[in-house]
């Protein structure tokens, strides 16, 4: 099956690269792959199109990649760099005259509700989208599979970030998508039932910090999951593209904005 296409819309962490406050940091400003917008991923499983997270940069990302009607948005957690572009999803309402289905855990839902209550519509009936956005929340649970059309999705619990975060396993392990974490529970490894074709894993800061693992820990996790291909994503100014590329094994690549992976 080779009709899965994944586009990294934004490969940056919360401040993007360069950062307004701190500039380029350890990133080479002459390498265009170091210019990183905030995180977002577009997955095309044949005709089923999904987004993971909608950052404040989602509008320009959707225009650049001509993203239109989608089957749903999967949220990993309620930090601004992952949900800050939710308002722009109203354009999908205007396009389809239907609700936009969003999928999130209860904890993430609470964070979304606090900030974007006016976007949420609890009725299956779409609102008058000229006046009001209309996003329909679907509450999901860690380790409990759900499907969107032909795609099997299992949310998995990430550990040690500053808010509750989850990743996703697609099609029993074919694709594993991890979001912000400090450590990985054994249960996550157990839930990956097949050798993944692709692992997408965040490495915010190669040195590690309170809520993020170091580059060395990320490499250990890649070895343990043992995917055919690994993409290091969600990078801040400490992670130069060439540095990450040169210090990883042959199957591992740093993400960059607009990167496309086909399976
Ligand atoms: Zn983030």
Coordinates of N, CA, C and O in Angstrom, one line a residue, residues 50-157:
X50 N -6.2 14.2 7.0 CA -6.2 14.6 8.4 C -5.2 15.6 8.8 O -4.1 15.6 8.1
X51 N -5.4 16.5 9.7 CA -4.4 17.4 10.3 C -4.1 16.9 11.7 O -5.0 16.5 12.4
X52 N -2.8 17.0 12.1 CA -2.4 16.9 13.5 C -2.0 18.3 13.9 O -1.1 18.9 13.4
X53 N -2.8 18.9 14.8 CA -2.5 20.2 15.4 C -2.7 21.4 14.4 O -2.5 21.2 13.2
X54 N -3.1 22.5 15.0 CA -3.3 23.7 14.2 C -2.6 24.9 14.9 O -3.1 25.4 15.8
X55 N -1.4 25.2 14.5 CA -0.6 26.2 15.2 C -1.0 27.6 14.7 O -1.8 27.7 13.7
X56 N -0.4 28.6 15.3 CA -0.7 30.0 14.7 C -0.3 30.2 13.3 O -0.7 31.1 12.7
X57 N 0.5 29.3 12.8 CA 1.0 29.4 11.4 C 0.1 28.6 10.4 O 0.5 28.5 9.2
X58 N -1.0 28.0 10.9 CA -1.7 27.0 10.0 C -2.3 27.7 8.8 O -2.4 27.0 7.7
X59 N -2.7 28.9 8.8 CA -3.3 29.6 7.7 C -2.3 29.6 6.5 O -2.7 29.1 5.4
X60 N -1.1 30.0 6.7 CA -0.1 30.1 5.6 C 0.3 28.7 5.2 O 0.5 28.4 4.0
X61 N 0.3 27.8 6.1 CA 0.7 26.4 5.8 C -0.4 25.8 4.9 O -0.1 25.1 3.9
X62 N -1.7 26.0 5.2 CA -2.8 25.4 4.4 C -2.8 26.0 3.0 O -3.1 25.4 2.0
X63 N -2.5 27.3 2.9 CA -2.5 28.0 1.6 C -1.4 27.4 0.8 O -1.5 27.1 -0.4
X64 N -0.2 27.3 1.4 CA 1.0 26.8 0.7 C 0.8 25.4 0.1 O 1.2 25.1 -1.0
X65 N 0.1 24.6 0.9 CA 0.0 23.2 0.5 C -1.4 22.9 -0.1 O -1.8 21.7 -0.2
X66 N -2.2 23.9 -0.3 CA -3.5 23.8 -0.9 C -4.4 22.8 -0.2 O -4.9 21.8 -0.8
X67 N -4.4 22.9 1.1 CA -5.2 22.0 1.9 C -6.7 22.6 2.0 O -6.9 23.7 2.4
X68 N -7.6 21.7 1.7 CA -9.0 22.1 1.7 C -9.8 21.2 2.7 O -9.3 21.0 3.8
X69 N -10.9 20.6 2.3 CA -11.7 19.8 3.1 C -10.9 18.7 3.7 O -10.1 18.0 3.0
X70 N -11.1 18.4 5.0 CA -10.4 17.3 5.7 C -11.4 16.5 6.5 O -12.5 17.0 6.8
X71 N -11.0 15.3 6.9 CA -11.9 14.4 7.6 C -11.9 14.7 9.1 O -12.8 14.4 9.8
X72 N -10.8 15.4 9.6 CA -10.7 15.7 11.0 C -9.4 16.3 11.4 O -8.4 16.2 10.6
X73 N -9.4 16.8 12.6 CA -8.1 17.4 13.2 C -7.9 16.6 14.5 O -8.8 16.5 15.3
X74 N -6.7 16.1 14.6 CA -6.3 15.4 15.8 C -5.4 16.3 16.6 O -4.4 16.8 16.1
X75 N -5.8 16.5 17.9 CA -5.0 17.4 18.7 C -4.1 16.6 19.7 O -4.6 15.6 20.3
X76 N -2.9 17.1 19.9 CA -2.0 16.4 20.8 C -2.0 16.9 22.3 O -1.8 16.2 23.2
X77 N -2.2 18.3 22.4 CA -2.3 18.9 23.7 C -2.7 20.4 23.5 O -2.8 20.8 22.3
X78 N -2.9 21.1 24.6 CA -3.6 22.4 24.4 C -2.6 23.6 24.5 O -3.0 24.7 24.8
X79 N -1.3 23.3 24.3 CA -0.4 24.5 24.2 C -0.6 25.3 22.9 O -1.0 24.8 21.9
X80 N -0.3 26.6 23.1 CA -0.6 27.5 22.0 C 0.0 27.1 20.6 O -0.5 27.4 19.6
X81 N 1.3 26.6 20.7 CA 1.9 26.2 19.4 C 1.2 25.1 18.7 O 1.6 24.7 17.6
X82 N 0.2 24.4 19.4 CA -0.5 23.3 18.8 C -2.0 23.7 18.5 O -2.6 23.0 17.7
X83 N -2.5 24.6 19.2 CA -4.0 25.0 19.0 C -4.2 26.4 18.6 O -5.3 26.8 18.3
X84 N -3.1 27.2 18.6 CA -3.3 28.7 18.5 C -3.9 29.1 17.1 O -4.4 30.3 17.0
X85 N -4.0 28.2 16.1 CA -4.6 28.6 14.8 C -6.0 28.1 14.7 O -6.6 28.1 13.6
X86 N -6.7 27.6 15.8 CA -8.0 27.0 15.7 C -9.0 27.9 15.0 O -9.9 27.5 14.3
X87 N -8.9 29.2 15.3 CA -9.9 30.2 14.7 C -9.9 30.1 13.2 O -11.0 30.2 12.6
X88 N -8.8 29.8 12.6 CA -8.7 29.7 11.1 C -9.5 28.5 10.5 O -9.7 28.5 9.3
X89 N -9.8 27.6 11.4 CA -10.5 26.4 10.9 C -12.0 26.7 10.4 O -12.6 26.0 9.7
X90 N -12.4 27.9 10.8 CA -13.7 28.4 10.3 C -13.7 28.5 8.8 O -14.8 28.3 8.1
X91 N -12.6 28.7 8.1 CA -12.6 28.7 6.7 C -13.0 27.3 6.1 O -13.5 27.2 5.0
X92 N -12.7 26.2 6.8 CA -13.1 24.9 6.4 C -14.7 24.8 6.4 O -15.3 24.2 5.6
X93 N -15.2 25.4 7.5 CA -16.7 25.5 7.5 C -17.3 26.2 6.3 O -18.3 25.8 5.7
X94 N -16.6 27.3 6.0 CA -17.1 28.1 4.8 C -17.0 27.3 3.5 O -17.8 27.5 2.6
X95 N -16.0 26.5 3.5 CA -15.7 25.6 2.3 C -16.8 24.5 2.2 O -17.3 24.2 1.1
X96 N -17.0 23.8 3.3 CA -17.8 22.6 3.2 C -19.3 22.8 3.7 O -20.1 21.9 3.4
X97 N -19.5 23.8 4.4 CA -20.9 24.0 5.1 C -21.2 22.8 6.0 O -22.3 22.4 6.1
X98 N -20.1 22.3 6.6 CA -20.3 21.2 7.5 C -19.4 21.5 8.8 O -18.5 22.3 8.7
X99 N -19.7 20.8 9.9 CA -18.8 20.9 11.0 C -17.4 20.4 10.7 O -17.3 19.5 9.9
X100 N -16.5 21.0 11.4 CA -15.1 20.4 11.3 C -15.0 19.4 12.6 O -15.3 19.9 13.7
X101 N -14.7 18.2 12.3 CA -14.5 17.3 13.5 C -13.2 17.4 14.1 O -12.2 17.3 13.4
X102 N -13.1 17.7 15.4 CA -11.8 17.7 16.1 C -11.8 16.5 17.1 O -12.9 16.1 17.6
X103 N -10.6 16.0 17.3 CA -10.5 14.8 18.2 C -9.4 15.1 19.2 O -8.3 15.5 18.9
X104 N -9.8 15.0 20.5 CA -8.9 15.3 21.6 C -9.3 14.6 22.8 O -10.4 14.2 23.0
X105 N -8.3 14.4 23.7 CA -8.6 13.8 25.0 C -9.4 14.8 25.9 O -9.4 16.0 25.6
X106 N -9.9 14.3 27.0 CA -10.7 15.2 27.9 C -9.8 16.3 28.4 O -10.2 17.5 28.5
X107 N -8.5 16.0 28.7 CA -7.6 17.1 29.3 C -7.4 18.1 28.2 O -7.4 19.3 28.5
X108 N -7.1 17.7 27.0 CA -6.9 18.7 25.9 C -8.1 19.5 25.6 O -8.1 20.7 25.4
X109 N -9.3 18.8 25.7 CA -10.6 19.4 25.5 C -10.7 20.6 26.4 O -11.2 21.7 26.1
X110 N -10.4 20.3 27.7 CA -10.6 21.4 28.7 C -9.8 22.6 28.4 O -10.2 23.7 28.6
X111 N -8.5 22.4 28.0 CA -7.7 23.5 27.6 C -8.2 24.3 26.4 O -8.2 25.5 26.4
X112 N -8.8 23.5 25.4 CA -9.4 24.2 24.3 C -10.6 25.0 24.7 O -10.8 26.1 24.3
X113 N -11.4 24.3 25.5 CA -12.7 25.0 25.9 C -12.4 26.3 26.7 O -13.1 27.3 26.5
X114 N -11.4 26.3 27.5 CA -11.0 27.5 28.2 C -10.7 28.7 27.3 O -11.1 29.8 27.6
X115 N -10.1 28.4 26.2 CA -9.7 29.5 25.3 C -10.6 29.7 24.1 O -10.7 30.8 23.6
X116 N -11.2 28.6 23.6 CA -11.9 28.7 22.3 C -13.3 28.2 22.4 O -13.8 27.6 21.5
X117 N -13.9 28.4 23.6 CA -15.3 27.9 23.8 C -16.2 28.3 22.6 O -17.1 27.5 22.2
X118 N -16.1 29.5 22.1 CA -17.0 30.0 21.1 C -16.8 29.3 19.7 O -17.7 29.3 18.9
X119 N -15.8 28.5 19.6 CA -15.6 27.7 18.3 C -16.3 26.4 18.4 O -16.5 25.8 17.3
X120 N -16.6 25.9 19.6 CA -17.1 24.6 19.8 C -18.6 24.5 19.6 O -19.4 25.3 20.1
X121 N -19.1 23.5 18.8 CA -20.5 23.3 18.6 C -20.8 21.9 19.0 O -20.3 21.0 18.4
X122 N -21.7 21.7 20.0 CA -21.9 20.4 20.5 C -23.1 19.7 19.8 O -23.5 18.6 20.1
X123 N -23.7 20.4 18.8 CA -24.7 19.8 18.0 C -24.1 19.4 16.7 O -23.2 20.0 16.2
X124 N -24.6 18.2 16.2 CA -24.1 17.7 14.9 C -24.5 18.7 13.8 O -23.9 18.6 12.7
X125 N -25.6 19.4 14.0 CA -26.0 20.4 13.0 C -25.0 21.5 12.9 O -24.6 22.1 13.9
X126 N -24.6 21.9 11.7 CA -23.6 22.9 11.5 C -24.3 24.3 11.8 O -25.5 24.5 11.5
X127 N -23.6 25.2 12.4 CA -24.1 26.6 12.6 C -24.2 27.4 11.3 O -23.6 27.0 10.3
X128 N -24.7 28.6 11.4 CA -24.6 29.5 10.4 C -23.2 30.0 10.4 O -22.8 30.9 11.2
X129 N -22.4 29.5 9.5 CA -20.9 29.7 9.6 C -20.5 31.1 9.1 O -19.3 31.5 9.3
X130 N -21.4 31.9 8.6 CA -21.1 33.3 8.3 C -20.9 34.0 9.6 O -20.1 34.9 9.8
X131 N -21.7 33.6 10.6 CA -21.7 34.2 11.9 C -20.8 33.6 12.9 O -20.1 34.2 13.7
X132 N -20.7 32.2 12.9 CA -20.0 31.5 14.0 C -19.3 30.3 13.4 O -19.8 29.6 12.6
X133 N -18.0 30.1 13.9 CA -17.3 28.9 13.5 C -18.0 27.7 14.1 O -18.9 27.8 15.0
X134 N -17.7 26.5 13.6 CA -18.5 25.3 14.0 C -17.6 24.1 14.1 O -17.5 23.3 13.1
X135 N -16.9 23.9 15.2 CA -16.1 22.7 15.3 C -16.7 21.7 16.3 O -17.1 22.1 17.4
X136 N -16.9 20.5 15.8 CA -17.5 19.5 16.7 C -16.5 18.6 17.4 O -15.7 18.0 16.8
X137 N -16.5 18.7 18.8 CA -15.5 17.9 19.5 C -15.8 16.5 19.7 O -17.0 16.1 20.1
X138 N -14.9 15.6 19.4 CA -15.0 14.2 19.6 C -14.0 13.8 20.7 O -12.8 14.1 20.5
X139 N -14.4 13.3 21.8 CA -13.5 13.1 22.9 C -12.9 11.6 22.8 O -13.7 10.7 22.6
X140 N -11.6 11.5 22.8 CA -11.0 10.3 22.6 C -10.2 9.9 23.9 O -10.0 10.8 24.7
X141 N -9.9 8.6 24.0 CA -9.2 8.2 25.2 C -7.9 7.5 24.9 O -7.8 6.7 23.9
X142 N -6.9 7.7 25.7 CA -5.6 7.0 25.5 C -5.8 5.5 25.4 O -6.5 5.0 26.2
X143 N -5.1 4.9 24.5 CA -5.1 3.4 24.3 C -6.5 2.9 23.8 O -6.7 1.7 23.9
X144 N -7.4 3.7 23.4 CA -8.7 3.3 23.0 C -8.8 3.7 21.5 O -8.8 4.8 21.1
X145 N -8.8 2.6 20.6 CA -8.8 2.9 19.2 C -10.1 3.5 18.7 O -11.1 3.3 19.2
X146 N -9.9 4.4 17.7 CA -11.1 4.8 17.0 C -10.7 4.9 15.5 O -9.6 4.7 15.1
X147 N -11.7 5.0 14.6 CA -11.4 5.1 13.2 C -12.0 6.3 12.6 O -13.1 6.8 13.0
X148 N -11.3 6.8 11.6 CA -11.9 7.9 10.7 C -11.8 7.3 9.3 O -10.7 7.1 8.8
X149 N -12.9 7.0 8.7 CA -13.0 6.3 7.4 C -12.2 5.0 7.5 O -12.5 4.2 8.4
X150 N -11.2 4.9 6.7 CA -10.4 3.7 6.6 C -9.2 3.7 7.6 O -8.3 2.8 7.5
X151 N -9.0 4.7 8.4 CA -7.8 4.8 9.2 C -8.0 4.5 10.6 O -9.0 5.0 11.3
X152 N -7.2 3.5 11.1 CA -7.3 3.1 12.5 C -6.3 4.0 13.3 O -5.1 4.0 13.0
X153 N -6.8 4.5 14.4 CA -6.0 5.5 15.2 C -6.1 5.1 16.7 O -7.2 4.9 17.2
X154 N -4.9 5.0 17.3 CA -4.9 4.8 18.7 C -4.1 6.0 19.4 O -2.9 6.1 19.1
X155 N -4.8 6.7 20.3 CA -4.1 7.8 21.0 C -3.2 7.1 22.1 O -3.6 6.1 22.7
X156 N -2.0 7.6 22.2 CA -1.1 7.1 23.2 C -0.6 8.2 24.2 O -0.4 9.3 23.7
X157 N -0.5 7.9 25.4 CA -0.2 8.9 26.5 C 1.3 9.2 26.5 O 2.2 8.3 26.5

